[in-house]
mmCIF file of C-alpha atoms in Angstrom:
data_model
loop_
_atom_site.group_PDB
_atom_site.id
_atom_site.type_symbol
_atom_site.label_atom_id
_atom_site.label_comp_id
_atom_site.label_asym_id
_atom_site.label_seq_id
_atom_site.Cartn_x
_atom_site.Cartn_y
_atom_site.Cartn_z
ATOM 1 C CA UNK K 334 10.258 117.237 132.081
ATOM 2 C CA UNK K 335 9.372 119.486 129.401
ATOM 3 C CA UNK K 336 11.955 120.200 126.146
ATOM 4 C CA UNK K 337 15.192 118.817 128.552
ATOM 5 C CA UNK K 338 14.443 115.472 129.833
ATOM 6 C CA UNK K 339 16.853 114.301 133.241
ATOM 7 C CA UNK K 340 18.600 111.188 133.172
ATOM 8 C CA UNK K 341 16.538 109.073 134.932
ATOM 9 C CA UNK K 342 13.307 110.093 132.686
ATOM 10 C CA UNK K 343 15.643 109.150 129.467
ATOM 11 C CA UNK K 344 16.500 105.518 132.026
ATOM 12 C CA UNK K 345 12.644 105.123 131.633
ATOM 13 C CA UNK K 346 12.165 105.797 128.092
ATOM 14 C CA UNK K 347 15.078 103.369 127.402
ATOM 15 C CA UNK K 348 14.104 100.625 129.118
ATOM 16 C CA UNK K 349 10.326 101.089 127.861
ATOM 17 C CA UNK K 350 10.806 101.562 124.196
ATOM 18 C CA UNK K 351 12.427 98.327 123.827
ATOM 19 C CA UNK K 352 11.928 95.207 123.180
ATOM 20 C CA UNK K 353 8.845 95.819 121.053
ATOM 21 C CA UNK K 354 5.942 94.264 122.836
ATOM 22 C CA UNK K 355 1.929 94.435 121.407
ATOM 23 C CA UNK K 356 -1.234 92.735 121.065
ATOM 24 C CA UNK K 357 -2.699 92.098 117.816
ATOM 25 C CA UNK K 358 -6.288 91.579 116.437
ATOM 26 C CA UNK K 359 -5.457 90.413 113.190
ATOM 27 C CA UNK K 360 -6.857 89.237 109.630
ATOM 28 C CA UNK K 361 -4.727 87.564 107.424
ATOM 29 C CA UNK K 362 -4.487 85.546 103.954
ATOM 30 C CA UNK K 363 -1.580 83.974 102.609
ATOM 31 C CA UNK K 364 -0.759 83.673 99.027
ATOM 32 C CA UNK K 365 1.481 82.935 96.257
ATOM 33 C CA UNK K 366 3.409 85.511 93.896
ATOM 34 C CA UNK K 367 5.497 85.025 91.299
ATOM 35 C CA UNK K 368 9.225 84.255 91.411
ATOM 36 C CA UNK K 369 10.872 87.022 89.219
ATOM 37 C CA UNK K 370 9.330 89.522 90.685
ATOM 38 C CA UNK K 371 10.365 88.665 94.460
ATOM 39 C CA UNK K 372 13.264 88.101 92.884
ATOM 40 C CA UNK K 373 13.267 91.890 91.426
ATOM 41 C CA UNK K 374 11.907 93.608 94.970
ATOM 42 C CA UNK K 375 14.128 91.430 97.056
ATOM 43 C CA UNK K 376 17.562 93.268 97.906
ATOM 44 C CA UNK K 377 20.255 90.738 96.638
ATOM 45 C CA UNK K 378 20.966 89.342 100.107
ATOM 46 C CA UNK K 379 17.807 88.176 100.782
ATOM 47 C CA UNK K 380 16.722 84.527 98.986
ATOM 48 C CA UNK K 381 12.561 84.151 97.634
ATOM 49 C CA UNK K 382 11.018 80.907 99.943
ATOM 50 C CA UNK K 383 8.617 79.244 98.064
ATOM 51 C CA UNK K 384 9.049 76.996 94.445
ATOM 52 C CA UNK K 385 11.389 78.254 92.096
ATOM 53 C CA UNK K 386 10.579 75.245 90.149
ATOM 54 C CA UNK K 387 7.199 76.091 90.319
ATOM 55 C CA UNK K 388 7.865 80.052 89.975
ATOM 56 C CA UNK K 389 6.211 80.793 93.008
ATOM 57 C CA UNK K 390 6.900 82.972 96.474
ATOM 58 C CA UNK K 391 5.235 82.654 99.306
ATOM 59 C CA UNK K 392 3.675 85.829 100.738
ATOM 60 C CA UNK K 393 1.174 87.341 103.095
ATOM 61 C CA UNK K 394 -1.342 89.950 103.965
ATOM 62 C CA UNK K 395 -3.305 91.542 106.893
ATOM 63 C CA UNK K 396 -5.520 94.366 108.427
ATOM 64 C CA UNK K 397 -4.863 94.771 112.003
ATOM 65 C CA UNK K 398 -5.495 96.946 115.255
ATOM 66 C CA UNK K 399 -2.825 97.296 117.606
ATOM 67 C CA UNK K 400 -1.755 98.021 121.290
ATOM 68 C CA UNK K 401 1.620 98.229 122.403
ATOM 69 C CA UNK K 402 3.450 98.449 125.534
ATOM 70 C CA UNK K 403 5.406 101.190 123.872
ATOM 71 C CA UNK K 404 3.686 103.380 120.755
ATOM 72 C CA UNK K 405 0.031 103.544 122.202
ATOM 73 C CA UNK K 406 -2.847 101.915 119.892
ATOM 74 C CA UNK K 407 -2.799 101.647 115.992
ATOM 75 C CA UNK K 408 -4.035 99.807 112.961
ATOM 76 C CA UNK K 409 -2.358 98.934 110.410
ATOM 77 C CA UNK K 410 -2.321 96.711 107.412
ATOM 78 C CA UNK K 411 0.790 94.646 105.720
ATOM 79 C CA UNK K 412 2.016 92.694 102.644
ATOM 80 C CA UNK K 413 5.316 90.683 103.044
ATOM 81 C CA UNK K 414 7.482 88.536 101.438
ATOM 82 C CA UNK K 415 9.104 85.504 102.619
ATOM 83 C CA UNK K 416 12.652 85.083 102.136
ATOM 84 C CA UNK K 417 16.173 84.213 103.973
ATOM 85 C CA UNK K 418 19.108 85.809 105.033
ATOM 86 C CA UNK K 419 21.727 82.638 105.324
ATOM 87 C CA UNK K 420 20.197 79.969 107.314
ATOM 88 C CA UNK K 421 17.730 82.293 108.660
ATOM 89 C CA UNK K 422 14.203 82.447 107.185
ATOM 90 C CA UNK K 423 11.816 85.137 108.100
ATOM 91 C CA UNK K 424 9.941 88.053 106.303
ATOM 92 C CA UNK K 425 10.804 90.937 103.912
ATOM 93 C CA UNK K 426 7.717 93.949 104.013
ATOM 94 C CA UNK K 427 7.004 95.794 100.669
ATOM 95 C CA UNK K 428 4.085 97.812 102.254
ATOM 96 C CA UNK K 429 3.511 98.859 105.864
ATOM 97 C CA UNK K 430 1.030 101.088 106.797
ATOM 98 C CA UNK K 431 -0.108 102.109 110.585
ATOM 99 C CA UNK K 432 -2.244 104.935 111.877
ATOM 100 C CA UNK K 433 -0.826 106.004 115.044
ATOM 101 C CA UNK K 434 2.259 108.777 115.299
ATOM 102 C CA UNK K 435 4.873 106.982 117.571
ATOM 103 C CA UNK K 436 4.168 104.041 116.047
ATOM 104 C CA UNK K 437 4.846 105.175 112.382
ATOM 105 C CA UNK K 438 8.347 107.493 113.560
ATOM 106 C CA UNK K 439 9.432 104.938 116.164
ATOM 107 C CA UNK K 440 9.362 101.811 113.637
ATOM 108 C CA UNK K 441 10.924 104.237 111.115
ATOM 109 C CA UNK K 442 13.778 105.770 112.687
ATOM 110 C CA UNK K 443 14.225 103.466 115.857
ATOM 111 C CA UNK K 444 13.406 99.846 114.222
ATOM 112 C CA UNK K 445 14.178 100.846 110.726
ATOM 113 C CA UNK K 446 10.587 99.651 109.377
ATOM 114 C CA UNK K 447 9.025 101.224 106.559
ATOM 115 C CA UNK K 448 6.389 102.590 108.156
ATOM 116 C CA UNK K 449 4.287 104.913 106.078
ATOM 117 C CA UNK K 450 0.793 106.852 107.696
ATOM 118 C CA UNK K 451 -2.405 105.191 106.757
ATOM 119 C CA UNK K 452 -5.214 103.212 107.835
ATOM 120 C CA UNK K 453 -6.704 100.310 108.746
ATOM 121 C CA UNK K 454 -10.697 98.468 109.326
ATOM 122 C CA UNK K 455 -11.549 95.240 110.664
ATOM 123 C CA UNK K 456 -15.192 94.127 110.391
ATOM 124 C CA UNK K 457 -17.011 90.664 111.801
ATOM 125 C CA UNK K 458 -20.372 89.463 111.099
ATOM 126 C CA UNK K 459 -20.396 85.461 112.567
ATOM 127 C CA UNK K 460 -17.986 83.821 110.436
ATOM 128 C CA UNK K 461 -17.965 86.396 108.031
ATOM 129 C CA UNK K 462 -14.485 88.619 108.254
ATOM 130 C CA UNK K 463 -13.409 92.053 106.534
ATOM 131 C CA UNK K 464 -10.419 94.243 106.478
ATOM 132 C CA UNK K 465 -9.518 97.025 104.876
ATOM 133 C CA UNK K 466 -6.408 98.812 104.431
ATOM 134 C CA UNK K 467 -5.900 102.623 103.029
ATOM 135 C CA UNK K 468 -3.421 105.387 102.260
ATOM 136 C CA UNK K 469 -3.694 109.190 101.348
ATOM 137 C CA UNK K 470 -7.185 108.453 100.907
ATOM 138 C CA UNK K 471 -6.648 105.391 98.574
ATOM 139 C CA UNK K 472 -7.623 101.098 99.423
ATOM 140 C CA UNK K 473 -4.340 99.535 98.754
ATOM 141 C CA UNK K 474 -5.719 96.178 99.490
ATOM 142 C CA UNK K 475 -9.101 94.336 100.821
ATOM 143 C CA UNK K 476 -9.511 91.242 102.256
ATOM 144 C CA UNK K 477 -12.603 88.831 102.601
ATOM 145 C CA UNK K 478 -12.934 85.946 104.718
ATOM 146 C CA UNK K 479 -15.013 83.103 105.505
ATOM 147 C CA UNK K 480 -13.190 81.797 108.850
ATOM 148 C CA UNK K 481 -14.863 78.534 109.950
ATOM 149 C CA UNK K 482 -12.333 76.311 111.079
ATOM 150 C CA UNK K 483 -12.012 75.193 114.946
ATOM 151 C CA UNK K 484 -10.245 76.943 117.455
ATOM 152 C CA UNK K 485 -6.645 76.300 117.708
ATOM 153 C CA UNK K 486 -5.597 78.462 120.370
ATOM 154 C CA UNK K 487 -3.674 78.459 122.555
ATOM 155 C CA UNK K 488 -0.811 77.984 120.469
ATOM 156 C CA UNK K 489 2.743 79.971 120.225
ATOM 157 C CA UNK K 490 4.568 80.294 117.238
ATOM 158 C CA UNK K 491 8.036 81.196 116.434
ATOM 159 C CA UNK K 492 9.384 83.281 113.541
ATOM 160 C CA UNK K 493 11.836 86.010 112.070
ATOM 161 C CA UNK K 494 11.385 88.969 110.351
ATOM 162 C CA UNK K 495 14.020 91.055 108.884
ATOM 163 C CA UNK K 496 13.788 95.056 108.137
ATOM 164 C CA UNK K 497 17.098 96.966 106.486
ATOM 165 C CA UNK K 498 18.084 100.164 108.320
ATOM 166 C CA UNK K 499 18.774 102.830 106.399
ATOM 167 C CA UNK K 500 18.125 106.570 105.793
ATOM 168 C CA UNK K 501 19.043 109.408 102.496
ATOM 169 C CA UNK K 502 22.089 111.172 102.986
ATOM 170 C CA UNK K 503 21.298 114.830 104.277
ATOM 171 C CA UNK K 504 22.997 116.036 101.013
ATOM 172 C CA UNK K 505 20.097 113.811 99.194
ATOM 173 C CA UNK K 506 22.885 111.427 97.419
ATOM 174 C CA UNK K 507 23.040 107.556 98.823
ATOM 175 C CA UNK K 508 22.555 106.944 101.974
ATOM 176 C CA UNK K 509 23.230 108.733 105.373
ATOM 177 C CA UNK K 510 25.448 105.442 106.395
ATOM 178 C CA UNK K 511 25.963 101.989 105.466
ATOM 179 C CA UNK K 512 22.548 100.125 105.880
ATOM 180 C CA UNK K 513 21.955 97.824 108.855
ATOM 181 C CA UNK K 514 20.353 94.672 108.683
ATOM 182 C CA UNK K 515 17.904 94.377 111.963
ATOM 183 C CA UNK K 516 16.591 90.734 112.420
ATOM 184 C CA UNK K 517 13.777 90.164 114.884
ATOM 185 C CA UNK K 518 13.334 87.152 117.168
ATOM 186 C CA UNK K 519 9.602 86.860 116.892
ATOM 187 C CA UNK K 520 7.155 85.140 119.553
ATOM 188 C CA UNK K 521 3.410 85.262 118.831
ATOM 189 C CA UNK K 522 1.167 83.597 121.869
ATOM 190 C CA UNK K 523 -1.941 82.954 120.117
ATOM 191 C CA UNK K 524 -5.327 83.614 122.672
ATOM 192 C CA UNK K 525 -7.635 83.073 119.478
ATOM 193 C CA UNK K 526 -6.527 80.883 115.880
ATOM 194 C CA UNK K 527 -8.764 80.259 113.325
ATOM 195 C CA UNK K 528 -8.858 79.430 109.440
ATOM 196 C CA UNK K 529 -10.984 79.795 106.839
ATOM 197 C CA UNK K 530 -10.819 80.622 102.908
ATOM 198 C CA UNK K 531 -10.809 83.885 101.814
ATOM 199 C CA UNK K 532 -9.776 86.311 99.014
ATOM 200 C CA UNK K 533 -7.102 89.340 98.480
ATOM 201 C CA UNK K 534 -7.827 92.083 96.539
ATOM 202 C CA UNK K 535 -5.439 95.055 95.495
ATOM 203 C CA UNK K 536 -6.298 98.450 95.134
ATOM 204 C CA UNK K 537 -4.083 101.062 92.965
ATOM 205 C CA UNK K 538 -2.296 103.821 94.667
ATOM 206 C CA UNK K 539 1.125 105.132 92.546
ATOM 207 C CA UNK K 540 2.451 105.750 96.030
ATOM 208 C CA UNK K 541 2.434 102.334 97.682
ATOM 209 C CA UNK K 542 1.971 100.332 94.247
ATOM 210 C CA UNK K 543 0.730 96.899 95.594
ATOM 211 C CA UNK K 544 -1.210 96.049 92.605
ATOM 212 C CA UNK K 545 2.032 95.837 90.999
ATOM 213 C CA UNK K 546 2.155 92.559 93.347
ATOM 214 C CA UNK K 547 1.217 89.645 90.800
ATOM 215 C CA UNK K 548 -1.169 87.123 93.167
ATOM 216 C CA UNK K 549 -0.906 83.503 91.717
ATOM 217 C CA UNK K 550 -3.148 81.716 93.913
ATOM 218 C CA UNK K 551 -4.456 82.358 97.217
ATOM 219 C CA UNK K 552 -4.144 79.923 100.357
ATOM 220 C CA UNK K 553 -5.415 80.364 103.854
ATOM 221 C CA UNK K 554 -7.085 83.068 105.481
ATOM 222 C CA UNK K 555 -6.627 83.845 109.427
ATOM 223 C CA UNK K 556 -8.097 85.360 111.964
ATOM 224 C CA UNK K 557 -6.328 85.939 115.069
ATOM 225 C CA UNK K 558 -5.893 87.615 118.620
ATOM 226 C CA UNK K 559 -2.221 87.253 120.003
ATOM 227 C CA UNK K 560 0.354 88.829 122.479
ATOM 228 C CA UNK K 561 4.007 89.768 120.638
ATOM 229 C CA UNK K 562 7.592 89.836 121.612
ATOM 230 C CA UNK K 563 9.825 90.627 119.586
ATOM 231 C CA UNK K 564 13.839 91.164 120.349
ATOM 232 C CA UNK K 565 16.173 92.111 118.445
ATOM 233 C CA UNK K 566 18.487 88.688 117.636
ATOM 234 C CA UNK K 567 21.037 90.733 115.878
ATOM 235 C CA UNK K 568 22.547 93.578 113.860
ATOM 236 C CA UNK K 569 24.454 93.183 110.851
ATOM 237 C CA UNK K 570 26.164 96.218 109.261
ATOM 238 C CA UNK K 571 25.898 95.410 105.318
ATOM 239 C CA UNK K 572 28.166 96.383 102.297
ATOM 240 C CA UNK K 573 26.515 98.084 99.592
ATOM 241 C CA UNK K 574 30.126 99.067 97.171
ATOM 242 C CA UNK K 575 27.903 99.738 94.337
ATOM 243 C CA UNK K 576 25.078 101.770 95.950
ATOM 244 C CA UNK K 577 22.093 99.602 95.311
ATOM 245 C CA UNK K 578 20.047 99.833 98.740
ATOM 246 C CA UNK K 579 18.798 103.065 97.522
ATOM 247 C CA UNK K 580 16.979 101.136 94.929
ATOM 248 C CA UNK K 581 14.888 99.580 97.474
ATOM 249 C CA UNK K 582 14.188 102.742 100.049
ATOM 250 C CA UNK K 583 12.454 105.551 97.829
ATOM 251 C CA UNK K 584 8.705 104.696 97.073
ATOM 252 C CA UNK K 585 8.778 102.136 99.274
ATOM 253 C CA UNK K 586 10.370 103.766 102.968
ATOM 254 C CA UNK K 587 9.602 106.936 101.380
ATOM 255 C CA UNK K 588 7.074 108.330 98.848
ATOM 256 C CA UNK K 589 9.115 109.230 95.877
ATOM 257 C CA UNK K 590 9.437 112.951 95.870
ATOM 258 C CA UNK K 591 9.354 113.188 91.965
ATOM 259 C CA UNK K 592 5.388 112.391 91.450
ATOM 260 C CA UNK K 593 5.229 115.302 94.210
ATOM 261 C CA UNK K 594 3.770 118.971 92.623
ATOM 262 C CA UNK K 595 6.986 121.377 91.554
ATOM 263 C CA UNK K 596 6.781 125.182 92.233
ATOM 264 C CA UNK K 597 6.423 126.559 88.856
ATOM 265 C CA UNK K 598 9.776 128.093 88.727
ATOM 266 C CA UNK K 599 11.596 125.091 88.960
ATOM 267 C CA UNK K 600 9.167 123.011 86.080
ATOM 268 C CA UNK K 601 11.458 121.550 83.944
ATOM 269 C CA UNK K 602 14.704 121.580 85.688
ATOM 270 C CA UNK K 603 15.124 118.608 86.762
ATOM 271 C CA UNK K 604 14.156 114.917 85.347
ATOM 272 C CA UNK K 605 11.663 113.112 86.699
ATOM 273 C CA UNK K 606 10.209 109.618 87.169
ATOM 274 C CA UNK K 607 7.377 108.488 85.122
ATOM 275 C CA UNK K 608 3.905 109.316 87.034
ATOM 276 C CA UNK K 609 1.969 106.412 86.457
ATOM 277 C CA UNK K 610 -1.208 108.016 86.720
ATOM 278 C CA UNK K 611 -0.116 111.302 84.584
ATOM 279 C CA UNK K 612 0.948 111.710 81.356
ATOM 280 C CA UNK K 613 1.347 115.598 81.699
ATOM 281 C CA UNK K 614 4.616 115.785 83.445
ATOM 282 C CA UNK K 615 5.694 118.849 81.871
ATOM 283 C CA UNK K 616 2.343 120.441 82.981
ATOM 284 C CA UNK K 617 3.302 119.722 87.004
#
């Protein structure tokens, strides 16, 4: 109780935090971006799925409320890449966003997701689907959708996904130890499945930059109610000799501190990162 928990409350917490179990309400549309830049936003151990012939990755997003067996009830919204790791192919997230407390530090510091605080709307009229996705006030991404196809449930599906463990050193240099590579063995059992056409549209928000994403086509849109398990399959720890994993954990783990306000005192003394919505930097 209280500040010192005994050892049989920490026996419970254990065993209930893990594996992560939810159910999902979800709306989702695939689509295609371009080669070279999964290629760019991809850590190098990761491979793009999709065409390279063709130039294309695939990728996917989705609005989504949440309740969990373990972190309470949430939205959320995500975009993802497909890749592989080896002979393993699964999914790479560039933008997470989720509403509730636990489930943003739990998935952070537990999971090693990139969990950032935001928001997330589902609306249904018939056939007609919205959803809506926002941070710090900004809609990173919208999604419309026409779902008319038959019900396919009930239907499981397998899958991976893969999220890279790692925190800043405390001294604010590389990282706090060498990343870990988390991969997930992923069960969705579908009650609800059903597929229509649809359309993706980013917002702009300097802080979780998905309109950076380019969208070459579009493919199909889902809407979907399903139960989730989803064990850990295994830990890797990776190498990173030339420090490069940092690369892909500020602006998109964390917000990067640079387009942050700066006491007025300390304008100036240090170099910062191009604000893409301000040319003033000396000004902040």
């Amino acid at each position: 109780m209280g500040y010192r928990k005994t050892q049989e409350e920490v026996e419970r917490i254990q065993k209930f935090m893990g594996p992560a179990r939810f159910t999902g309400q979800e709306l989702g549309i695939s689509f295609k971006t371009s080669w070279e830049f999964a290629r760019d936003v991809l850590p190098p151990i990761f491979e793009p799925v999709g065409s390279k012939s063709d130039g294309t990755c695939d990728a996917y997003a989705l609005a989504a409320n949440y309740q969990s067996a373990y972190c309470g009830r949430f939205d959320g919204g995500i975009v993802m890449l497909f890749c592989k790791y080896g002979d393993i192919e699964g999914y790479y997230q560039l933008t997470e966003i989720m509403s509730a407390g636990l489930a943003v530090s739990s998935g952070r510091e537990m999971l090693g997701e990139i969990k950032k605080e935001g928001t997330a709307r589902l609306w249904k009229d018939g056939d007609q689907y919205n959803g809506s996705v926002e941070a710090r006030g900004l809609t990173l991404f919208e999604i419309d959708a026409q779902i008319t196809g038959p019900e396919q449930a009930p239907k499981t599906v397998k899958s991976n996904g893969f999220d890279v463990k790692m925190f800043p050193h405390t001294n604010g240099h590389g990282l706090q130890y060498p990343p870990l590579l988390n991969i997930w063995d992923i069960t969705n059992n579908f009650s609800s499945y059903r597929e229509g056409t649809g359309t993706l549209t980013w917002g702009h928000s300097k802080w979780d930059p998905v309109d950076t994403i380019p969208i070459v086509s579009t493919g199909t849109a889902v809407a979907t109610e399903y139960e989730n398990y989803s064990p850990l399959l295994r830990q890797e720890q990776l190498e990173d000799p030339d420090n490069v994993f940092p690369q892909y954990l500020w602006g998109r783990s964390f917000d990067d501190p640079t387009f942050y306000p700066i006491a007025n005192r300390w304008r100036g003394v240090d170099s910062l990162n191009i604000d893409p919505d301000r040319q003033d930097l000396a000004n902040r």
